[in-house]
mmCIF file of C-alpha atoms in Angstrom:
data_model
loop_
_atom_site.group_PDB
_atom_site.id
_atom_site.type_symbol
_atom_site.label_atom_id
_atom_site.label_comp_id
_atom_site.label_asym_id
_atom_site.label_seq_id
_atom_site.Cartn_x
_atom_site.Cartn_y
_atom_site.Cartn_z
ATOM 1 C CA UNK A 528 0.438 -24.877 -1.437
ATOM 2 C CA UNK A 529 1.967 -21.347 -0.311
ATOM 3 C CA UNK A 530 0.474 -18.259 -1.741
ATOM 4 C CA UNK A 531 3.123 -15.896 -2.889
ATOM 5 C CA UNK A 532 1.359 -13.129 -2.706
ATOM 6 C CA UNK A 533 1.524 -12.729 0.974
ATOM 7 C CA UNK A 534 5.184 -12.821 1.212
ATOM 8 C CA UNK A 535 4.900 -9.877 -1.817
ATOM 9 C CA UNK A 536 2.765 -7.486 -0.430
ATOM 10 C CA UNK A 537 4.592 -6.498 2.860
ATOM 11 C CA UNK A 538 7.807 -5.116 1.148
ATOM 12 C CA UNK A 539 5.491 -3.390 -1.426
ATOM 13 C CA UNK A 540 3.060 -1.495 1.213
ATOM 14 C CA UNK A 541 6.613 -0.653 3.315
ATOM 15 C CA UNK A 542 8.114 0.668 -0.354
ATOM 16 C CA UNK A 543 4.583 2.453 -1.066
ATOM 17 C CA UNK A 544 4.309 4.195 2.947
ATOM 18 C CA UNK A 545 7.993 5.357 2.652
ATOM 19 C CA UNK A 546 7.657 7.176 -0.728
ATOM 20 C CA UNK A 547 3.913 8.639 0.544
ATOM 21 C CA UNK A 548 5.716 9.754 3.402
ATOM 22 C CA UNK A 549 8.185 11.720 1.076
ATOM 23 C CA UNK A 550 5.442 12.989 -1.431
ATOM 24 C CA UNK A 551 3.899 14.918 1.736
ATOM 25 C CA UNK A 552 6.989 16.486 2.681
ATOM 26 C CA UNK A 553 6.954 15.122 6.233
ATOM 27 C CA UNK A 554 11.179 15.627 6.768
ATOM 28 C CA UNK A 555 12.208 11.872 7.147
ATOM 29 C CA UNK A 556 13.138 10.413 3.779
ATOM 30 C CA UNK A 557 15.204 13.725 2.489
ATOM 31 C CA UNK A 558 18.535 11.006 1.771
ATOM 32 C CA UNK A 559 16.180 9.023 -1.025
ATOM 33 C CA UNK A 560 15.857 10.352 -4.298
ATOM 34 C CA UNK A 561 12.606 11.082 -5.913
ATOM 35 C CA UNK A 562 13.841 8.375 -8.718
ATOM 36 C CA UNK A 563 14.470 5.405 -6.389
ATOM 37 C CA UNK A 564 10.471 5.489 -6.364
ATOM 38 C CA UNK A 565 9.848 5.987 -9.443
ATOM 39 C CA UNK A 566 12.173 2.976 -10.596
ATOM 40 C CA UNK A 567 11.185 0.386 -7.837
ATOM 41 C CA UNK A 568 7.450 0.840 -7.541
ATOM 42 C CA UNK A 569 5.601 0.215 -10.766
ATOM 43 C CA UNK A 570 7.692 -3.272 -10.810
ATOM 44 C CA UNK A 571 6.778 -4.021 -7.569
ATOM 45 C CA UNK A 572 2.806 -2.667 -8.194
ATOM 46 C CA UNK A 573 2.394 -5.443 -11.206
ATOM 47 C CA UNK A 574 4.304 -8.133 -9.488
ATOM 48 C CA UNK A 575 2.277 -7.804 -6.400
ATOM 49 C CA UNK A 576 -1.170 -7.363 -8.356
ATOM 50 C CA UNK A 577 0.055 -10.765 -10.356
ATOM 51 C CA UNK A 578 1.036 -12.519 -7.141
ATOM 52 C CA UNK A 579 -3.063 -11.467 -5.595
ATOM 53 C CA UNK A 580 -4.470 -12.792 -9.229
ATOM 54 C CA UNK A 581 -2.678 -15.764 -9.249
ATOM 55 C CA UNK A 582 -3.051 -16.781 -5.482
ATOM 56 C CA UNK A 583 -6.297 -15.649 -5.741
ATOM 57 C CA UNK A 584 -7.080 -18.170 -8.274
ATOM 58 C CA UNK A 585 -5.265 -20.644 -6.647
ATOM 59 C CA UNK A 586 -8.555 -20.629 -4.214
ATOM 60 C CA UNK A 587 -11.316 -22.568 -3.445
ATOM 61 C CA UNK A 588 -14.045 -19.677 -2.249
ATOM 62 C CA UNK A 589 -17.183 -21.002 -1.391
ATOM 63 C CA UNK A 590 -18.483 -18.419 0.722
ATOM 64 C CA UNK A 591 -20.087 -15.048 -0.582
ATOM 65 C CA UNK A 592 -18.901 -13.346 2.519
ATOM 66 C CA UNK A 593 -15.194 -14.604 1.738
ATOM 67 C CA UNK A 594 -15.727 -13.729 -1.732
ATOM 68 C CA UNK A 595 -16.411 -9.877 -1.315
ATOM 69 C CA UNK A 596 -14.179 -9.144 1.111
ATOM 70 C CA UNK A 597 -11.379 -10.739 -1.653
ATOM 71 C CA UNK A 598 -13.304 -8.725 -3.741
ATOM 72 C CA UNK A 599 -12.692 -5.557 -2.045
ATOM 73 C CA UNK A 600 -9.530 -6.261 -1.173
ATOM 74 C CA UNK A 601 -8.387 -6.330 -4.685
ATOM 75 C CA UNK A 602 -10.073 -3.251 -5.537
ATOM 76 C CA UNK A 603 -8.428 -1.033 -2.766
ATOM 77 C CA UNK A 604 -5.693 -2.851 -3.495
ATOM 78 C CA UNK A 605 -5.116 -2.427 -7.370
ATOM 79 C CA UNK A 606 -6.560 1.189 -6.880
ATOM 80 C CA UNK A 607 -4.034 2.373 -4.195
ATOM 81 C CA UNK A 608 -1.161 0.813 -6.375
ATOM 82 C CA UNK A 609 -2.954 3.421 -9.301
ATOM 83 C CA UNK A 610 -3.388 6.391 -7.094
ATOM 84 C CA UNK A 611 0.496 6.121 -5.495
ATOM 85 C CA UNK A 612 2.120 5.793 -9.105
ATOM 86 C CA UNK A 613 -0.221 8.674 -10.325
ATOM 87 C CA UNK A 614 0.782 10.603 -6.974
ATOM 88 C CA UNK A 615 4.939 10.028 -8.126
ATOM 89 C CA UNK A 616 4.669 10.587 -11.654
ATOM 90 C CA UNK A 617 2.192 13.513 -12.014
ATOM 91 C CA UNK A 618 3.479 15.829 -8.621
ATOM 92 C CA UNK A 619 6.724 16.355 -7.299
ATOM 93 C CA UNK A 620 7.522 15.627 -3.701
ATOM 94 C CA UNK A 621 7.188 18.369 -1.397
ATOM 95 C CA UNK A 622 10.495 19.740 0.301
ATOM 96 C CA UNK A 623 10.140 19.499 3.536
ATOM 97 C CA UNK A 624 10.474 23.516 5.198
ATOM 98 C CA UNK A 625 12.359 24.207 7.803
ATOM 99 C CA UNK A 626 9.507 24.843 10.674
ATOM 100 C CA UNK A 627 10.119 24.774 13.879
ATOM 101 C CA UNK A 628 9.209 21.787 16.166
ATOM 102 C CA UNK A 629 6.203 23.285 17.290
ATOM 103 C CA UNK A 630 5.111 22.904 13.822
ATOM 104 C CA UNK A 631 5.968 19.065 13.023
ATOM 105 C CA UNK A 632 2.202 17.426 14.059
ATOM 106 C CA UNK A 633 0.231 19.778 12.548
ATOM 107 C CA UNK A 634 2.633 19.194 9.196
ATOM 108 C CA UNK A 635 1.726 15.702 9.707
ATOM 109 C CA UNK A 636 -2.007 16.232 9.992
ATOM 110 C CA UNK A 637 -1.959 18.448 7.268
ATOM 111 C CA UNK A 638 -0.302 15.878 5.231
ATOM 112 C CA UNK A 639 -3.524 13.242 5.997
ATOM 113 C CA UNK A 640 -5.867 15.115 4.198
ATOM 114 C CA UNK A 641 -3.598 15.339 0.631
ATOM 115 C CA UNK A 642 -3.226 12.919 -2.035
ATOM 116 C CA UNK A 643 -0.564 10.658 -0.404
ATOM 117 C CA UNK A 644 -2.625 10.953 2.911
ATOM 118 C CA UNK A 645 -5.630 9.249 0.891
ATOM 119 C CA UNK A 646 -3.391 6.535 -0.743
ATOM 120 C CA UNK A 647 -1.767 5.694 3.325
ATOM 121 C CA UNK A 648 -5.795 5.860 4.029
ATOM 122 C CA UNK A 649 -6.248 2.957 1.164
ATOM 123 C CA UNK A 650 -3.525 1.249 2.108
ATOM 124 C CA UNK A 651 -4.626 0.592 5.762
ATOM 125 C CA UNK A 652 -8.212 -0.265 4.774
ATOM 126 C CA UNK A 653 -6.421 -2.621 2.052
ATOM 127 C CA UNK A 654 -4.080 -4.242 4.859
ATOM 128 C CA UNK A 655 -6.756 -4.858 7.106
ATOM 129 C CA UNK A 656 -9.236 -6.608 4.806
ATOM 130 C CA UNK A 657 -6.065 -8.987 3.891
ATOM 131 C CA UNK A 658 -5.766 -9.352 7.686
ATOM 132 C CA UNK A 659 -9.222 -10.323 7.901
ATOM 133 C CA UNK A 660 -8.764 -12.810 4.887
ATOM 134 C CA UNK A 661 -5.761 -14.033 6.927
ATOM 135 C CA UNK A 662 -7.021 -14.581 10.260
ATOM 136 C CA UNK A 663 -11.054 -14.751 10.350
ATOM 137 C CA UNK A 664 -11.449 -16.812 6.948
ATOM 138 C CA UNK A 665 -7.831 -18.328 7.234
ATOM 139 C CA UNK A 666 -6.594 -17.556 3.908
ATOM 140 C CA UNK A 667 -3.521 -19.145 2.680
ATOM 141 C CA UNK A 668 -2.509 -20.767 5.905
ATOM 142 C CA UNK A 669 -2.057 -24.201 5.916
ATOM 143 C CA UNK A 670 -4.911 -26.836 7.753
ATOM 144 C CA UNK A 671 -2.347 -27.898 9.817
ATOM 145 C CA UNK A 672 -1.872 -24.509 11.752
#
């Protein structure tokens, strides 16, 4: 049986990164409207959390080291997906100034330790304990592979 959720999350986390990336006012996404967010990610948020519950259910775990990792993977996960829609609805994106080049990294360090910063921080640790699932404890691949 294929899991769905796998094939879910990757547009979702690109979707999630991107509008991050706008909320810290890093000058990349200026052309996408503050409301192209807000529309496409709380969809995307429950169909993706659905997708985890119901291919997580779809599993046999029998080890306790597989089963906390799934547990923590769901918990970053579903809190992320909390923190980013809090992050678009409660603040407005930041404008990106006009700085000069000089200026761009340490805009882009200062924009690590805000709010989006913490949810692309979540996000990572998230994606990399659903590696883990992936390739250590082999998590929805097939036997054959």
């Amino acid at each position: 049986m294929t899991l769905v959720h796998p094939f879910m999350v990757h547009f979702t986390i690109t979707c999630t990164l991107l509008a991050m990336i706008k909320w810290s006012g890093i000058p990349f996404l200026n052309g996408i409207p503050e409301s192209f967010f807000k529309w496409v990610l709380p969809p995307l948020f429950v169909l993706t959390v659905l997708s985890g519950q119901f291919s997580l259910g779809a599993l046999k775990v029998e080890s306790p080291r597989l089963l906390t990792s799934l547990k923590w993977h769901r918990a970053l996960g579903i809190g992320s997906a909390v923190l980013a829609i809090w992050t678009i609805f409660a603040f407005p994106a930041k404008t990106s100034s006009e700085e000069k080049e000089a200026h761009r990294v340490a805009i882009a360090i200062k924009s690590l330790f805000s709010l989006p910063g913490l949810v692309v921080v979540m996000i990572v640790l998230t994606a990399t304990i659903g590696g883990l699932l992936v390739h250590i404890y082999r998590v929805g691949v097939p036997a054959q592979i």
